Amino acid sequence: MQLDLTYVNNVAIGAAYAGATILNHFLGKLTSVQKKGPSDLVTEADIESEKKIIETLRYRFPDHQILAEESGLSRAGESGCLWIIDPLDGTTNFAHQLPFFSISIAFAFNGELLAGVVLNPVSGELFSAVKDKGATLNGHKIQVTNQEKISESLLVTGFPYNNREDLKPLMIRFENCLKAARGIRRLGSAALDLCFVACGRFDGFWEENLKPWDTAAGMVIAREAGAKVTDFSGADYALDMKEILATNGLIHRDMEILMGI
Ligand code: IPD
Ligand code: CA
Ligand code: CA
């Protein structure tokens, strides 16, 4: 099958903007916030954004499979094409009217991630990448930093919803990084965290227990911008992994040591 990845990417961008219209509509006007877990929220904005994104993709690609956070896996097509969607990454921020969240859409063919788009509807920043074509922010090429020193690095992380019982390993990693790096931020959208490594705002990112829709698009963008993306022990990151470590490559080994417990 001949795949036009530029077209695929443009459709993803259109779908992301369609989702953004929904998110902007609901921002500050939510009437329904529900809990999927003790601290894992879902709102009408998540649901409606996802519907709109899927509708937009389906219109162009009726036979593609879709994996989306709120509705799961749909249509077991034969095409080998799969879309991976987070209709609102940063729901907690959104529910608290903190203007830092994103829409994340990735495309894979026969299990290989080939394109990714992450859009922050508030700032208007659109991160995009196609495999082997590099990554862009609002159309301009981006790349990771050339920082070699962990002591001068700015790092970002996130805290998983589902392991609040055993926080020890998480806190040890946090402490290790806090001692070694210039600083750590926790912004609340893993997709944007990865994009911020890609464009050089952060030198490294780590988190555990993320889901494929949190990382798929950001990972393509980060890798295309020169990032190294692995698990905590340095194995190439795959979407079913429980740990993700993304850096500029130069501080990767140091970060792996900081992740080791
Ligand atoms: C969450 C965000 C957050 C990360 C959480 C994710 P959601 O996604 O990416 O930064 O720390 O682990 O679940 O639930 O807002 O789509
Ligand atoms: Ca998410
Ligand atoms: Ca989400």
Coordinates of C-alpha atoms and ligand atoms in Angstrom, one line a residue:
M1 CA 0.0 0.0 0.0
Q2 CA 1.3 3.5 -0.9
L3 CA 1.0 5.8 2.1
D4 CA 1.2 9.6 1.6
L5 CA 2.5 10.5 5.0
T6 CA 2.3 14.3 4.3
Y7 CA -1.4 13.8 3.7
V8 CA -1.8 11.6 6.7
N9 CA -0.1 14.3 8.8
N10 CA -2.3 17.1 7.4
V11 CA -5.4 15.1 8.2
A12 CA -4.1 14.6 11.8
I13 CA -3.5 18.4 12.1
G14 CA -7.0 19.1 10.9
A15 CA -8.4 16.6 13.4
A16 CA -6.3 18.2 16.2
Y17 CA -7.8 21.7 15.4
A18 CA -11.3 20.2 15.3
G19 CA -10.7 18.8 18.8
A20 CA -9.2 22.2 19.9
T21 CA -12.5 24.0 19.0
I22 CA -14.3 21.7 21.4
L23 CA -11.8 22.1 24.2
N24 CA -11.8 25.9 23.9
H25 CA -15.6 25.8 24.0
F26 CA -15.7 23.9 27.3
L27 CA -12.7 25.6 29.0
G28 CA -14.1 27.2 32.2
K29 CA -17.6 26.0 31.3
L30 CA -17.6 22.4 32.4
T31 CA -20.8 21.0 33.8
S32 CA -19.7 17.4 34.2
V33 CA -16.4 16.2 35.8
Q34 CA -16.3 12.5 36.6
K35 CA -13.8 10.2 38.2
K36 CA -12.3 7.2 36.5
G37 CA -10.1 6.6 39.6
P38 CA -9.5 8.5 42.8
S39 CA -7.6 11.2 41.0
D40 CA -8.2 10.3 37.3
L41 CA -10.8 12.6 35.8
V42 CA -12.9 12.6 32.7
T43 CA -15.0 15.5 31.5
E44 CA -17.5 16.2 28.7
A45 CA -14.6 18.0 27.0
D46 CA -12.6 14.7 26.8
I47 CA -15.6 12.9 25.4
E48 CA -16.7 15.5 22.9
S49 CA -13.2 16.3 21.7
E50 CA -12.6 12.6 21.1
K51 CA -15.9 12.2 19.1
K52 CA -14.9 15.2 16.9
I53 CA -11.4 13.9 16.3
I54 CA -12.6 10.4 15.4
E55 CA -15.3 11.8 13.1
T56 CA -12.7 13.9 11.3
L57 CA -10.3 11.0 10.8
R58 CA -13.1 8.6 9.8
Y59 CA -14.3 10.9 7.1
R60 CA -10.9 10.6 5.3
F61 CA -9.9 7.1 6.4
P62 CA -13.0 4.9 7.0
D63 CA -11.0 1.6 7.1
H64 CA -8.3 2.7 9.6
Q65 CA -8.3 1.3 13.2
I66 CA -8.5 3.8 16.0
L67 CA -7.3 3.5 19.6
A68 CA -8.6 6.4 21.7
E69 CA -8.4 7.0 25.4
E70 CA -12.1 7.3 26.2
S71 CA -13.6 4.8 23.6
G72 CA -10.9 2.2 23.3
L73 CA -10.0 0.3 20.2
S74 CA -12.5 0.5 17.3
R75 CA -12.8 -1.2 13.9
A76 CA -10.4 -4.1 13.5
G77 CA -9.6 -3.1 9.9
E78 CA -7.2 -5.0 7.6
S79 CA -5.4 -1.9 6.4
G80 CA -2.6 -2.1 9.1
C81 CA -3.2 1.6 9.8
L82 CA -3.8 2.7 13.4
W83 CA -4.5 6.1 14.9
I84 CA -3.7 6.6 18.6
I85 CA -5.6 9.5 20.2
D86 CA -5.6 11.4 23.5
P87 CA -8.4 13.9 23.0
L88 CA -7.3 15.9 26.1
D89 CA -3.9 15.3 27.7
G90 CA -3.9 17.2 30.9
T91 CA -7.5 16.8 32.1
T92 CA -6.7 17.8 35.6
N93 CA -5.3 21.1 34.4
F94 CA -8.3 21.6 32.2
A95 CA -10.8 20.9 35.0
H96 CA -9.0 23.5 37.1
Q97 CA -8.9 26.0 34.3
L98 CA -5.1 25.8 34.1
P99 CA -4.4 26.7 30.5
F100 CA -1.9 23.9 29.9
F101 CA -3.2 20.8 28.1
S102 CA -3.1 19.3 24.6
I103 CA -4.5 17.1 22.0
S104 CA -2.3 14.2 20.9
I105 CA -2.8 12.2 17.7
A106 CA -0.3 9.6 16.3
F107 CA -0.4 7.4 13.2
A108 CA 1.1 3.9 13.0
F109 CA 1.4 1.5 10.1
N110 CA 2.0 -2.2 10.8
G111 CA 3.0 -1.3 14.3
E112 CA 5.5 1.4 13.4
L113 CA 4.8 5.0 14.5
L114 CA 5.1 7.2 11.4
A115 CA 3.6 10.5 12.3
G116 CA 2.5 12.6 15.3
V117 CA 0.8 15.8 16.1
V118 CA 0.4 17.6 19.5
L119 CA -1.5 20.8 19.8
N120 CA -1.9 23.2 22.7
P121 CA -5.2 24.9 21.9
V122 CA -4.5 27.8 24.3
S123 CA -1.0 28.8 23.2
G124 CA -1.6 27.8 19.6
E125 CA 1.6 25.8 19.6
L126 CA 1.4 22.9 17.1
F127 CA 4.1 20.3 17.3
S128 CA 4.3 17.9 14.4
A129 CA 6.6 15.2 12.9
V130 CA 6.7 12.6 10.2
K131 CA 9.2 9.8 10.4
D132 CA 12.6 10.7 8.8
K133 CA 11.4 14.2 8.0
G134 CA 12.2 15.9 11.3
A135 CA 10.0 17.7 13.8
T136 CA 8.5 21.2 13.7
L137 CA 6.8 23.7 16.0
N138 CA 4.4 25.9 14.1
G139 CA 6.2 25.0 10.9
H140 CA 9.8 25.7 12.2
K141 CA 12.3 22.9 12.6
I142 CA 13.0 22.0 16.2
Q143 CA 15.8 20.0 17.9
V144 CA 16.9 18.9 21.3
T145 CA 19.4 20.8 23.4
N146 CA 23.2 20.1 23.3
Q147 CA 23.4 20.2 27.1
E148 CA 25.9 17.6 28.4
K149 CA 25.8 18.3 32.1
I150 CA 23.1 16.9 34.2
S151 CA 23.9 19.7 36.8
E152 CA 22.8 22.3 34.2
S153 CA 19.8 20.4 32.9
L154 CA 16.2 21.3 33.4
L155 CA 14.0 18.2 33.7
V156 CA 10.3 17.5 33.7
T157 CA 8.3 14.6 35.1
G158 CA 4.8 13.6 35.9
F159 CA 3.1 11.6 38.7
P160 CA 1.0 8.5 37.8
Y161 CA -2.6 8.2 39.0
N162 CA -2.4 4.6 39.9
N163 CA 0.5 3.8 42.3
R164 CA -0.3 6.1 45.2
E165 CA 0.1 3.1 47.6
D166 CA 3.8 2.6 46.9
L167 CA 5.4 6.0 46.4
K168 CA 8.8 5.1 47.5
P169 CA 10.5 4.3 44.1
L170 CA 8.9 7.4 42.6
M171 CA 10.1 9.6 45.4
I172 CA 13.6 8.1 45.2
R173 CA 13.9 8.9 41.5
F174 CA 12.5 12.4 42.2
E175 CA 15.0 13.0 44.9
N176 CA 17.9 11.7 42.8
C177 CA 17.0 14.0 40.0
L178 CA 16.4 17.0 42.3
K179 CA 19.8 16.6 43.8
A180 CA 21.6 16.2 40.4
A181 CA 19.8 18.6 38.0
R182 CA 19.3 22.4 37.8
G183 CA 15.6 22.0 38.4
I184 CA 12.5 19.9 37.8
R185 CA 9.1 20.9 36.6
R186 CA 5.7 19.1 36.6
L187 CA 3.4 20.6 34.0
G188 CA 0.6 18.0 33.7
S189 CA 0.6 17.0 30.0
A190 CA 3.0 14.2 29.1
A191 CA 2.5 14.8 25.4
L192 CA 3.7 18.4 25.8
D193 CA 6.5 17.3 28.2
L194 CA 7.9 15.2 25.3
C195 CA 7.4 18.0 22.8
F196 CA 9.2 20.4 25.2
V197 CA 12.2 18.0 25.2
A198 CA 12.0 18.0 21.4
C199 CA 12.2 21.8 21.1
G200 CA 14.9 22.2 23.8
R201 CA 12.9 23.7 26.7
F202 CA 13.8 20.7 28.7
D203 CA 16.8 18.4 28.6
G204 CA 15.0 15.4 29.9
F205 CA 11.7 13.8 30.8
W206 CA 10.7 10.7 32.8
E207 CA 7.5 9.2 33.9
E208 CA 6.0 5.8 34.7
N209 CA 2.7 4.1 34.0
L210 CA 1.8 6.2 31.0
K211 CA -0.5 4.9 28.3
P212 CA 0.0 4.7 24.5
W213 CA -2.2 7.7 23.9
D214 CA -0.1 9.8 26.3
T215 CA 3.2 9.1 24.6
A216 CA 2.7 8.0 20.9
A217 CA 2.6 11.4 19.2
G218 CA 5.1 13.0 21.5
M219 CA 7.5 10.2 21.1
V220 CA 7.6 10.5 17.3
I221 CA 8.1 14.3 17.7
A222 CA 10.9 13.9 20.3
R223 CA 12.7 11.2 18.3
E224 CA 12.5 13.2 15.1
A225 CA 14.0 16.2 17.0
G226 CA 17.0 14.0 18.0
A227 CA 15.8 12.8 21.4
K228 CA 16.7 9.4 22.8
V229 CA 13.5 7.7 24.1
T230 CA 13.9 4.5 26.2
D231 CA 12.7 2.8 29.3
F232 CA 14.6 3.5 32.6
S233 CA 17.2 0.9 31.7
G234 CA 18.0 2.2 28.2
A235 CA 15.9 -0.2 26.1
D236 CA 14.2 1.5 23.1
Y237 CA 10.8 2.7 24.2
A238 CA 7.7 0.9 22.9
L239 CA 4.2 2.0 23.6
D240 CA 3.4 -0.9 25.9
M241 CA 6.3 -0.1 28.3
K242 CA 5.6 1.1 31.8
E243 CA 8.5 3.6 31.9
I244 CA 9.6 6.3 29.6
L245 CA 12.8 8.3 29.7
A246 CA 13.3 10.9 26.9
T247 CA 16.4 13.1 26.8
N248 CA 18.6 15.0 24.4
G249 CA 20.8 11.8 24.3
L250 CA 23.8 13.5 25.9
I251 CA 22.5 13.2 29.5
H252 CA 20.7 9.9 28.9
R253 CA 23.3 7.7 30.7
D254 CA 23.3 10.0 33.7
M255 CA 19.5 9.9 33.8
E256 CA 19.5 6.1 33.6
I257 CA 21.7 6.0 36.6
L258 CA 19.4 8.4 38.5
M259 CA 16.4 6.2 37.6
G260 CA 18.1 3.1 39.0
I261 CA 17.0 2.2 42.5
Ligands
IPD1 C1 -2.1 12.6 32.1 C2 -1.1 13.6 31.7 C3 -0.2 13.9 32.9 C4 0.5 12.6 33.4 C5 -0.6 11.5 33.7 C6 -1.4 11.3 32.4 P1 -4.6 12.7 31.1 O1 -3.0 12.3 31.0 O2 -0.4 13.3 30.6 O3 0.9 14.7 32.6 O4 1.3 12.8 34.5 O5 0.1 10.4 34.1 O6 -2.4 10.3 32.7 O7 -5.3 11.8 32.0 O8 -4.7 14.1 31.5 O9 -5.0 12.5 29.7
CA2 CA -3.1 11.6 28.7
CA3 CA -6.7 12.2 28.2

